[in-house]
Amino acid sequence: MNPKIEKLDSYVLKTLDTLSGWKYPEIDIPKSDYNVFMGSGSGACVAELFTKKFGGIFLKAHDYKDFLQRGIEKSWKSINIVSASGGKDAVNMAKLCKDMGYDVNLITCNPNPPCKELVKKIFFFPSFSDPPTYNVSTYFSMIHWLFNEDIQEIKIFLSQIKKINLRKYKYIFFVSDDKFASIAQMGYRKIGESLQGLGANGEGSSQAAHGVILQPNKNRLVIRLNCDFPVSGNVTDIKINSYLGLLSAVYYIIGQNQKDSDIKNTLDQYAKTVKHNNWQLSERQ
């Protein structure tokens, strides 16, 4: 393993120690039901969180193109791409918007984003140069700005968490209060990115009630995020009424289970994914 790459739990603590000292952008997006926020991967989850502050709808990498091209509504108040890197899918999103005659904003942590020539405004959030796929400081920075939650409370909460041996199981399911569904989805994605041999999924409790975890499974761990969803079998609870607090706890627990071989796998597979998708990256990435 590259000795410069720390595990996720270290990045969580490092970021929490730094968030309050960073300078954040002034964002002049109007509050409106006619805002569009879009992103890919965890960026799509954070795009959803931006709608909680500004209003509007959020779109993911698989549906933004169809929605914009077939949509009847054309007079959007704003169209915004949420992308830590400002590259990858953000380039295609920005190009489509420009080709359709839309002005588009980029919400990013990259001072030199590959799609910079395609967007009207760039709202730059501070972050560390996280390792590929980590996106700890990047999206933590945005979530902290959005909700301004108590960082000291979160740090105390993390200090009281007991280590969970996720390797005892074959499948991890995150179920959350509906308010925090995006955090459940970021959690299962981070399992897939970070821990070899574990399957994962996640939903808000209303969605999860529709058959997803009705069958007992001795090889499954259900992690409940600020909810009391009824389920049999192996269950653990993380309860803190905070977007950043829940995400910090989830990433912290995952990091405690990372092995050096996991990080190597991530870097190797990421390189293949970049090549396969012909993603544009800047030097920062």
PDB file of C-alpha atoms in Angstrom:
ATOM      1  CA  MET A   1       0.000   0.000   0.000  1.00  0.00           C
ATOM      2  CA  ASN A   2       1.137   3.528  -0.681  1.00  0.00           C
ATOM      3  CA  PRO A   3       2.071   4.753   2.832  1.00  0.00           C
ATOM      4  CA  LYS A   4       0.604   8.176   2.078  1.00  0.00           C
ATOM      5  CA  ILE A   5      -2.918   6.740   1.848  1.00  0.00           C
ATOM      6  CA  GLU A   6      -4.609   6.587   5.220  1.00  0.00           C
ATOM      7  CA  LYS A   7      -7.770   4.658   5.886  1.00  0.00           C
ATOM      8  CA  LEU A   8     -11.202   6.244   5.811  1.00  0.00           C
ATOM      9  CA  ASP A   9     -11.544   6.631   9.572  1.00  0.00           C
ATOM     10  CA  SER A  10      -8.390   8.759   9.665  1.00  0.00           C
ATOM     11  CA  TYR A  11      -9.741  10.983   6.906  1.00  0.00           C
ATOM     12  CA  VAL A  12     -13.016  11.397   8.800  1.00  0.00           C
ATOM     13  CA  LEU A  13     -11.248  12.627  11.951  1.00  0.00           C
ATOM     14  CA  LYS A  14      -8.831  14.802   9.971  1.00  0.00           C
ATOM     15  CA  THR A  15     -11.712  16.421   8.105  1.00  0.00           C
ATOM     16  CA  LEU A  16     -13.830  17.043  11.186  1.00  0.00           C
ATOM     17  CA  ASP A  17     -10.846  18.762  12.791  1.00  0.00           C
ATOM     18  CA  THR A  18     -10.562  21.110   9.812  1.00  0.00           C
ATOM     19  CA  LEU A  19     -14.084  21.893   8.577  1.00  0.00           C
ATOM     20  CA  SER A  20     -14.764  24.889  10.809  1.00  0.00           C
ATOM     21  CA  GLY A  21     -11.573  26.636   9.699  1.00  0.00           C
ATOM     22  CA  TRP A  22     -12.236  26.508   5.974  1.00  0.00           C
ATOM     23  CA  LYS A  23     -13.613  29.402   3.943  1.00  0.00           C
ATOM     24  CA  TYR A  24     -16.792  28.517   2.077  1.00  0.00           C
ATOM     25  CA  PRO A  25     -18.282  30.031  -1.081  1.00  0.00           C
ATOM     26  CA  GLU A  26     -21.154  32.446  -1.318  1.00  0.00           C
ATOM     27  CA  ILE A  27     -23.784  30.704  -3.426  1.00  0.00           C
ATOM     28  CA  ASP A  28     -26.380  32.876  -5.161  1.00  0.00           C
ATOM     29  CA  ILE A  29     -28.761  30.141  -6.258  1.00  0.00           C
ATOM     30  CA  PRO A  30     -32.405  31.220  -5.786  1.00  0.00           C
ATOM     31  CA  LYS A  31     -34.715  29.109  -3.667  1.00  0.00           C
ATOM     32  CA  SER A  32     -37.216  27.618  -6.093  1.00  0.00           C
ATOM     33  CA  ASP A  33     -39.071  24.450  -7.006  1.00  0.00           C
ATOM     34  CA  TYR A  34     -37.571  24.967 -10.478  1.00  0.00           C
ATOM     35  CA  ASN A  35     -33.956  24.321  -9.553  1.00  0.00           C
ATOM     36  CA  VAL A  36     -32.180  21.263 -10.938  1.00  0.00           C
ATOM     37  CA  PHE A  37     -29.272  19.610  -9.122  1.00  0.00           C
ATOM     38  CA  MET A  38     -27.529  16.616 -10.645  1.00  0.00           C
ATOM     39  CA  GLY A  39     -24.573  14.404  -9.915  1.00  0.00           C
ATOM     40  CA  SER A  40     -23.184  10.908 -10.193  1.00  0.00           C
ATOM     41  CA  GLY A  41     -22.332   8.376  -7.510  1.00  0.00           C
ATOM     42  CA  SER A  42     -22.216  10.000  -4.078  1.00  0.00           C
ATOM     43  CA  GLY A  43     -22.406  13.350  -5.849  1.00  0.00           C
ATOM     44  CA  ALA A  44     -26.004  12.538  -6.763  1.00  0.00           C
ATOM     45  CA  CYS A  45     -26.774  11.942  -3.086  1.00  0.00           C
ATOM     46  CA  VAL A  46     -25.289  15.310  -2.185  1.00  0.00           C
ATOM     47  CA  ALA A  47     -27.223  16.873  -5.068  1.00  0.00           C
ATOM     48  CA  GLU A  48     -30.356  15.674  -3.299  1.00  0.00           C
ATOM     49  CA  LEU A  49     -29.190  17.394  -0.123  1.00  0.00           C
ATOM     50  CA  PHE A  50     -28.798  20.674  -2.009  1.00  0.00           C
ATOM     51  CA  THR A  51     -32.502  20.488  -2.904  1.00  0.00           C
ATOM     52  CA  LYS A  52     -33.276  20.464   0.813  1.00  0.00           C
ATOM     53  CA  LYS A  53     -31.751  23.934   1.089  1.00  0.00           C
ATOM     54  CA  PHE A  54     -32.604  25.465  -2.269  1.00  0.00           C
ATOM     55  CA  GLY A  55     -35.616  23.446  -3.467  1.00  0.00           C
ATOM     56  CA  GLY A  56     -36.079  21.729  -6.807  1.00  0.00           C
ATOM     57  CA  ILE A  57     -35.313  18.260  -8.098  1.00  0.00           C
ATOM     58  CA  PHE A  58     -32.216  16.089  -8.250  1.00  0.00           C
ATOM     59  CA  LEU A  59     -31.071  13.868 -11.093  1.00  0.00           C
ATOM     60  CA  LYS A  60     -28.556  11.028 -11.325  1.00  0.00           C
ATOM     61  CA  ALA A  61     -26.056  10.023 -13.987  1.00  0.00           C
ATOM     62  CA  HIS A  62     -28.454   7.506 -15.538  1.00  0.00           C
ATOM     63  CA  ASP A  63     -31.478   9.802 -15.909  1.00  0.00           C
ATOM     64  CA  TYR A  64     -30.405  13.446 -16.321  1.00  0.00           C
ATOM     65  CA  LYS A  65     -30.082  13.218 -20.115  1.00  0.00           C
ATOM     66  CA  ASP A  66     -33.500  11.688 -20.713  1.00  0.00           C
ATOM     67  CA  PHE A  67     -35.160  14.090 -18.279  1.00  0.00           C
ATOM     68  CA  LEU A  68     -33.695  17.253 -19.783  1.00  0.00           C
ATOM     69  CA  GLN A  69     -34.251  16.167 -23.385  1.00  0.00           C
ATOM     70  CA  ARG A  70     -37.864  15.064 -23.013  1.00  0.00           C
ATOM     71  CA  GLY A  71     -38.895  17.635 -20.409  1.00  0.00           C
ATOM     72  CA  ILE A  72     -41.746  20.008 -21.143  1.00  0.00           C
ATOM     73  CA  GLU A  73     -40.488  22.588 -18.643  1.00  0.00           C
ATOM     74  CA  LYS A  74     -37.652  24.659 -20.071  1.00  0.00           C
ATOM     75  CA  SER A  75     -37.592  27.741 -17.812  1.00  0.00           C
ATOM     76  CA  TRP A  76     -35.497  26.393 -14.941  1.00  0.00           C
ATOM     77  CA  LYS A  77     -34.391  28.842 -12.279  1.00  0.00           C
ATOM     78  CA  SER A  78     -30.995  27.167 -12.154  1.00  0.00           C
ATOM     79  CA  ILE A  79     -29.241  24.009 -13.289  1.00  0.00           C
ATOM     80  CA  ASN A  80     -26.412  22.829 -11.072  1.00  0.00           C
ATOM     81  CA  ILE A  81     -23.888  19.996 -11.262  1.00  0.00           C
ATOM     82  CA  VAL A  82     -22.576  18.653  -7.956  1.00  0.00           C
ATOM     83  CA  SER A  83     -19.207  17.003  -8.542  1.00  0.00           C
ATOM     84  CA  ALA A  84     -16.230  16.909  -6.194  1.00  0.00           C
ATOM     85  CA  SER A  85     -13.882  16.572  -9.173  1.00  0.00           C
ATOM     86  CA  GLY A  86     -15.721  18.586 -11.806  1.00  0.00           C
ATOM     87  CA  GLY A  87     -14.702  15.845 -14.222  1.00  0.00           C
ATOM     88  CA  LYS A  88     -15.945  12.347 -15.065  1.00  0.00           C
ATOM     89  CA  ASP A  89     -19.736  12.488 -15.666  1.00  0.00           C
ATOM     90  CA  ALA A  90     -19.802  16.219 -14.910  1.00  0.00           C
ATOM     91  CA  VAL A  91     -18.164  16.899 -18.279  1.00  0.00           C
ATOM     92  CA  ASN A  92     -20.960  15.177 -20.203  1.00  0.00           C
ATOM     93  CA  MET A  93     -23.610  16.812 -18.029  1.00  0.00           C
ATOM     94  CA  ALA A  94     -22.182  20.271 -18.630  1.00  0.00           C
ATOM     95  CA  LYS A  95     -21.788  19.640 -22.367  1.00  0.00           C
ATOM     96  CA  LEU A  96     -25.403  18.514 -22.730  1.00  0.00           C
ATOM     97  CA  CYS A  97     -26.672  21.570 -20.878  1.00  0.00           C
ATOM     98  CA  LYS A  98     -24.564  23.900 -23.002  1.00  0.00           C
ATOM     99  CA  ASP A  99     -25.686  22.188 -26.218  1.00  0.00           C
ATOM    100  CA  MET A 100     -29.308  22.641 -25.125  1.00  0.00           C
ATOM    101  CA  GLY A 101     -28.770  26.340 -24.475  1.00  0.00           C
ATOM    102  CA  TYR A 102     -28.830  26.155 -20.674  1.00  0.00           C
ATOM    103  CA  ASP A 103     -26.476  28.022 -18.377  1.00  0.00           C
ATOM    104  CA  VAL A 104     -25.175  25.616 -15.761  1.00  0.00           C
ATOM    105  CA  ASN A 105     -23.375  26.048 -12.443  1.00  0.00           C
ATOM    106  CA  LEU A 106     -20.724  23.713 -11.063  1.00  0.00           C
ATOM    107  CA  ILE A 107     -20.492  22.957  -7.337  1.00  0.00           C
ATOM    108  CA  THR A 108     -17.075  21.384  -6.857  1.00  0.00           C
ATOM    109  CA  CYS A 109     -13.957  20.981  -4.728  1.00  0.00           C
ATOM    110  CA  ASN A 110     -11.580  21.112  -7.674  1.00  0.00           C
ATOM    111  CA  PRO A 111      -9.930  24.487  -8.352  1.00  0.00           C
ATOM    112  CA  ASN A 112      -9.198  23.369 -11.915  1.00  0.00           C
ATOM    113  CA  PRO A 113     -12.194  21.270 -13.013  1.00  0.00           C
ATOM    114  CA  PRO A 114     -12.121  19.664 -16.477  1.00  0.00           C
ATOM    115  CA  CYS A 115     -15.555  21.084 -17.324  1.00  0.00           C
ATOM    116  CA  LYS A 116     -14.701  24.670 -16.350  1.00  0.00           C
ATOM    117  CA  GLU A 117     -15.078  25.962 -19.933  1.00  0.00           C
ATOM    118  CA  LEU A 118     -18.590  24.526 -20.170  1.00  0.00           C
ATOM    119  CA  VAL A 119     -20.139  26.139 -17.083  1.00  0.00           C
ATOM    120  CA  LYS A 120     -21.240  29.682 -16.266  1.00  0.00           C
ATOM    121  CA  LYS A 121     -20.375  29.769 -12.556  1.00  0.00           C
ATOM    122  CA  ILE A 122     -18.162  27.664 -10.315  1.00  0.00           C
ATOM    123  CA  PHE A 123     -18.871  27.441  -6.587  1.00  0.00           C
ATOM    124  CA  PHE A 124     -15.641  26.151  -5.062  1.00  0.00           C
ATOM    125  CA  PHE A 125     -15.649  24.244  -1.772  1.00  0.00           C
ATOM    126  CA  PRO A 126     -12.429  23.658   0.185  1.00  0.00           C
ATOM    127  CA  SER A 127     -11.164  20.123   0.755  1.00  0.00           C
ATOM    128  CA  PHE A 128      -8.097  17.957   1.032  1.00  0.00           C
ATOM    129  CA  SER A 129      -6.805  16.043  -1.982  1.00  0.00           C
ATOM    130  CA  ASP A 130      -8.617  12.851  -1.032  1.00  0.00           C
ATOM    131  CA  PRO A 131      -7.472   9.532  -2.537  1.00  0.00           C
ATOM    132  CA  PRO A 132      -9.527   8.208  -5.467  1.00  0.00           C
ATOM    133  CA  THR A 133     -13.113   7.283  -4.488  1.00  0.00           C
ATOM    134  CA  TYR A 134     -12.707   8.513  -0.873  1.00  0.00           C
ATOM    135  CA  ASN A 135     -14.552  11.853  -1.160  1.00  0.00           C
ATOM    136  CA  VAL A 136     -14.514  12.382   2.579  1.00  0.00           C
ATOM    137  CA  SER A 137     -13.399  16.003   2.901  1.00  0.00           C
ATOM    138  CA  THR A 138     -15.059  16.955  -0.387  1.00  0.00           C
ATOM    139  CA  TYR A 139     -18.645  16.035   0.384  1.00  0.00           C
ATOM    140  CA  PHE A 140     -18.217  16.607   4.129  1.00  0.00           C
ATOM    141  CA  SER A 141     -17.328  20.198   3.229  1.00  0.00           C
ATOM    142  CA  MET A 142     -20.540  20.633   1.242  1.00  0.00           C
ATOM    143  CA  ILE A 143     -22.735  18.946   3.841  1.00  0.00           C
ATOM    144  CA  HIS A 144     -21.239  21.041   6.624  1.00  0.00           C
ATOM    145  CA  TRP A 145     -21.985  24.202   4.646  1.00  0.00           C
ATOM    146  CA  LEU A 146     -25.530  23.076   3.902  1.00  0.00           C
ATOM    147  CA  PHE A 147     -26.598  22.233   7.449  1.00  0.00           C
ATOM    148  CA  ASN A 148     -23.996  23.775   9.786  1.00  0.00           C
ATOM    149  CA  GLU A 149     -24.316  20.923  12.269  1.00  0.00           C
ATOM    150  CA  ASP A 150     -22.411  20.755  15.553  1.00  0.00           C
ATOM    151  CA  ILE A 151     -18.971  19.326  14.730  1.00  0.00           C
ATOM    152  CA  GLN A 152     -17.941  18.949  18.363  1.00  0.00           C
ATOM    153  CA  GLU A 153     -21.067  16.886  19.071  1.00  0.00           C
ATOM    154  CA  ILE A 154     -20.202  14.667  16.108  1.00  0.00           C
ATOM    155  CA  LYS A 155     -16.624  14.154  17.309  1.00  0.00           C
ATOM    156  CA  ILE A 156     -17.838  13.186  20.780  1.00  0.00           C
ATOM    157  CA  PHE A 157     -20.334  10.787  19.212  1.00  0.00           C
ATOM    158  CA  LEU A 158     -17.594   9.113  17.160  1.00  0.00           C
ATOM    159  CA  SER A 159     -15.394   8.707  20.221  1.00  0.00           C
ATOM    160  CA  GLN A 160     -18.142   6.606  21.807  1.00  0.00           C
ATOM    161  CA  ILE A 161     -18.710   4.271  18.853  1.00  0.00           C
ATOM    162  CA  LYS A 162     -17.639   0.679  19.428  1.00  0.00           C
ATOM    163  CA  LYS A 163     -15.841  -0.998  16.539  1.00  0.00           C
ATOM    164  CA  ILE A 164     -18.109  -3.220  14.455  1.00  0.00           C
ATOM    165  CA  ASN A 165     -16.509  -6.183  12.723  1.00  0.00           C
ATOM    166  CA  LEU A 166     -18.189  -5.933   9.336  1.00  0.00           C
ATOM    167  CA  ARG A 167     -16.105  -8.869   8.074  1.00  0.00           C
ATOM    168  CA  LYS A 168     -18.252 -11.225  10.144  1.00  0.00           C
ATOM    169  CA  TYR A 169     -20.971 -10.773   7.532  1.00  0.00           C
ATOM    170  CA  LYS A 170     -21.376 -11.130   3.802  1.00  0.00           C
ATOM    171  CA  TYR A 171     -23.937  -8.396   3.290  1.00  0.00           C
ATOM    172  CA  ILE A 172     -24.523  -4.995   4.893  1.00  0.00           C
ATOM    173  CA  PHE A 173     -27.833  -3.163   4.589  1.00  0.00           C
ATOM    174  CA  PHE A 174     -28.254   0.452   5.682  1.00  0.00           C
ATOM    175  CA  VAL A 175     -31.800   1.504   6.522  1.00  0.00           C
ATOM    176  CA  SER A 176     -32.455   5.066   7.595  1.00  0.00           C
ATOM    177  CA  ASP A 177     -35.116   7.478   8.603  1.00  0.00           C
ATOM    178  CA  ASP A 178     -36.431   8.736   5.252  1.00  0.00           C
ATOM    179  CA  LYS A 179     -34.874  12.128   5.960  1.00  0.00           C
ATOM    180  CA  PHE A 180     -31.435  10.492   5.784  1.00  0.00           C
ATOM    181  CA  ALA A 181     -31.995   8.156   2.817  1.00  0.00           C
ATOM    182  CA  SER A 182     -29.146   9.773   0.883  1.00  0.00           C
ATOM    183  CA  ILE A 183     -26.768   8.907   3.745  1.00  0.00           C
ATOM    184  CA  ALA A 184     -27.856   5.251   3.624  1.00  0.00           C
ATOM    185  CA  GLN A 185     -27.097   5.234  -0.099  1.00  0.00           C
ATOM    186  CA  MET A 186     -23.677   6.842   0.407  1.00  0.00           C
ATOM    187  CA  GLY A 187     -22.956   4.192   3.023  1.00  0.00           C
ATOM    188  CA  TYR A 188     -23.620   1.206   0.812  1.00  0.00           C
ATOM    189  CA  ARG A 189     -21.646   2.762  -2.021  1.00  0.00           C
ATOM    190  CA  LYS A 190     -18.674   3.259   0.282  1.00  0.00           C
ATOM    191  CA  ILE A 191     -18.816  -0.411   1.324  1.00  0.00           C
ATOM    192  CA  GLY A 192     -18.579  -1.416  -2.327  1.00  0.00           C
ATOM    193  CA  GLU A 193     -15.692   0.951  -2.933  1.00  0.00           C
ATOM    194  CA  SER A 194     -13.734   0.112   0.189  1.00  0.00           C
ATOM    195  CA  LEU A 195     -14.209  -3.444   1.482  1.00  0.00           C
ATOM    196  CA  GLN A 196     -13.466  -6.552  -0.536  1.00  0.00           C
ATOM    197  CA  GLY A 197     -15.978  -9.393  -0.392  1.00  0.00           C
ATOM    198  CA  LEU A 198     -18.924  -7.504   1.102  1.00  0.00           C
ATOM    199  CA  GLY A 199     -22.198  -6.819  -0.661  1.00  0.00           C
ATOM    200  CA  ALA A 200     -24.246  -3.817   0.426  1.00  0.00           C
ATOM    201  CA  ASN A 201     -27.374  -1.796  -0.203  1.00  0.00           C
ATOM    202  CA  GLY A 202     -29.281   0.973   1.501  1.00  0.00           C
ATOM    203  CA  GLU A 203     -32.666   2.699   1.527  1.00  0.00           C
ATOM    204  CA  GLY A 204     -34.841   5.037   3.516  1.00  0.00           C
ATOM    205  CA  SER A 205     -37.285   3.159   5.728  1.00  0.00           C
ATOM    206  CA  SER A 206     -40.317   3.707   3.461  1.00  0.00           C
ATOM    207  CA  GLN A 207     -38.545   2.137   0.495  1.00  0.00           C
ATOM    208  CA  ALA A 208     -36.956  -0.587   2.619  1.00  0.00           C
ATOM    209  CA  ALA A 209     -40.400  -1.666   3.808  1.00  0.00           C
ATOM    210  CA  HIS A 210     -41.149  -3.011   0.336  1.00  0.00           C
ATOM    211  CA  GLY A 211     -39.626  -6.446   0.566  1.00  0.00           C
ATOM    212  CA  VAL A 212     -35.929  -5.594   0.596  1.00  0.00           C
ATOM    213  CA  ILE A 213     -35.005  -7.191   3.924  1.00  0.00           C
ATOM    214  CA  LEU A 214     -38.054  -9.266   4.833  1.00  0.00           C
ATOM    215  CA  GLN A 215     -36.245 -12.608   4.647  1.00  0.00           C
ATOM    216  CA  PRO A 216     -34.004 -13.597   7.567  1.00  0.00           C
ATOM    217  CA  ASN A 217     -30.317 -13.832   6.723  1.00  0.00           C
ATOM    218  CA  LYS A 218     -27.701 -14.879   9.267  1.00  0.00           C
ATOM    219  CA  ASN A 219     -24.971 -13.494   7.021  1.00  0.00           C
ATOM    220  CA  ARG A 220     -26.484 -10.002   6.886  1.00  0.00           C
ATOM    221  CA  LEU A 221     -25.975  -7.029   9.170  1.00  0.00           C
ATOM    222  CA  VAL A 222     -28.614  -4.310   9.146  1.00  0.00           C
ATOM    223  CA  ILE A 223     -27.321  -0.916  10.233  1.00  0.00           C
ATOM    224  CA  ARG A 224     -30.180   1.360  11.233  1.00  0.00           C
ATOM    225  CA  LEU A 225     -29.496   5.061  10.845  1.00  0.00           C
ATOM    226  CA  ASN A 226     -31.613   7.100  13.212  1.00  0.00           C
ATOM    227  CA  CYS A 227     -34.647   4.858  12.818  1.00  0.00           C
ATOM    228  CA  ASP A 228     -36.428   1.929  14.490  1.00  0.00           C
ATOM    229  CA  PHE A 229     -37.125  -0.189  11.428  1.00  0.00           C
ATOM    230  CA  PRO A 230     -38.374  -3.657  12.503  1.00  0.00           C
ATOM    231  CA  VAL A 231     -36.060  -6.397  11.279  1.00  0.00           C
ATOM    232  CA  SER A 232     -34.931  -9.768  12.582  1.00  0.00           C
ATOM    233  CA  GLY A 233     -31.370 -10.984  12.799  1.00  0.00           C
ATOM    234  CA  ASN A 234     -28.170  -9.009  13.179  1.00  0.00           C
ATOM    235  CA  VAL A 235     -28.882  -5.344  13.806  1.00  0.00           C
ATOM    236  CA  THR A 236     -26.863  -2.385  15.019  1.00  0.00           C
ATOM    237  CA  ASP A 237     -28.005   1.194  15.528  1.00  0.00           C
ATOM    238  CA  ILE A 238     -26.375   4.528  14.804  1.00  0.00           C
ATOM    239  CA  LYS A 239     -28.483   7.307  16.267  1.00  0.00           C
ATOM    240  CA  ILE A 240     -27.605  10.947  15.834  1.00  0.00           C
ATOM    241  CA  ASN A 241     -29.940  13.495  14.270  1.00  0.00           C
ATOM    242  CA  SER A 242     -27.350  14.880  11.880  1.00  0.00           C
ATOM    243  CA  TYR A 243     -26.531  14.362   8.206  1.00  0.00           C
ATOM    244  CA  LEU A 244     -22.836  14.889   8.764  1.00  0.00           C
ATOM    245  CA  GLY A 245     -22.907  12.924  12.006  1.00  0.00           C
ATOM    246  CA  LEU A 246     -24.442   9.838  10.418  1.00  0.00           C
ATOM    247  CA  LEU A 247     -22.166   9.976   7.388  1.00  0.00           C
ATOM    248  CA  SER A 248     -19.112  10.453   9.616  1.00  0.00           C
ATOM    249  CA  ALA A 249     -20.091   7.451  11.716  1.00  0.00           C
ATOM    250  CA  VAL A 250     -20.710   5.230   8.684  1.00  0.00           C
ATOM    251  CA  TYR A 251     -17.421   6.132   7.000  1.00  0.00           C
ATOM    252  CA  TYR A 252     -15.573   5.835  10.313  1.00  0.00           C
ATOM    253  CA  ILE A 253     -16.842   2.286  10.875  1.00  0.00           C
ATOM    254  CA  ILE A 254     -15.999   1.300   7.303  1.00  0.00           C
ATOM    255  CA  GLY A 255     -12.511   2.725   7.704  1.00  0.00           C
ATOM    256  CA  GLN A 256     -11.955   0.688  10.837  1.00  0.00           C
ATOM    257  CA  ASN A 257     -12.523  -2.408   8.708  1.00  0.00           C
ATOM    258  CA  GLN A 258     -10.280  -1.465   5.777  1.00  0.00           C
ATOM    259  CA  LYS A 259      -7.216  -3.515   4.987  1.00  0.00           C
ATOM    260  CA  ASP A 260      -4.179  -2.477   2.976  1.00  0.00           C
ATOM    261  CA  SER A 261      -5.288  -4.917   0.280  1.00  0.00           C
ATOM    262  CA  ASP A 262      -8.670  -3.149   0.056  1.00  0.00           C
ATOM    263  CA  ILE A 263      -6.992   0.153  -0.739  1.00  0.00           C
ATOM    264  CA  LYS A 264      -4.811  -1.468  -3.388  1.00  0.00           C
ATOM    265  CA  ASN A 265      -7.891  -3.058  -4.957  1.00  0.00           C
ATOM    266  CA  THR A 266      -9.649   0.307  -5.005  1.00  0.00           C
ATOM    267  CA  LEU A 267      -6.763   2.058  -6.733  1.00  0.00           C
ATOM    268  CA  ASP A 268      -6.313  -0.724  -9.293  1.00  0.00           C
ATOM    269  CA  GLN A 269      -9.995  -0.922 -10.180  1.00  0.00           C
ATOM    270  CA  TYR A 270     -10.391   2.856 -10.232  1.00  0.00           C
ATOM    271  CA  ALA A 271      -7.650   3.127 -12.841  1.00  0.00           C
ATOM    272  CA  LYS A 272      -9.469   0.569 -15.012  1.00  0.00           C
ATOM    273  CA  THR A 273     -12.788   2.387 -14.570  1.00  0.00           C
ATOM    274  CA  VAL A 274     -11.263   5.728 -15.571  1.00  0.00           C
ATOM    275  CA  LYS A 275      -9.836   4.167 -18.719  1.00  0.00           C
ATOM    276  CA  HIS A 276     -13.033   2.309 -19.619  1.00  0.00           C
ATOM    277  CA  ASN A 277     -15.241   5.394 -19.234  1.00  0.00           C
ATOM    278  CA  ASN A 278     -12.712   7.776 -20.767  1.00  0.00           C
ATOM    279  CA  TRP A 279     -13.129  10.116 -17.792  1.00  0.00           C
ATOM    280  CA  GLN A 280     -11.412  13.481 -17.895  1.00  0.00           C
ATOM    281  CA  LEU A 281      -9.387  14.135 -14.748  1.00  0.00           C
ATOM    282  CA  SER A 282      -7.298  17.075 -13.620  1.00  0.00           C
ATOM    283  CA  GLU A 283      -3.923  16.924 -11.890  1.00  0.00           C
ATOM    284  CA  ARG A 284      -5.590  17.232  -8.477  1.00  0.00           C
ATOM    285  CA  GLN A 285      -7.220  13.832  -8.994  1.00  0.00           C
TER     286      GLN A 285
END
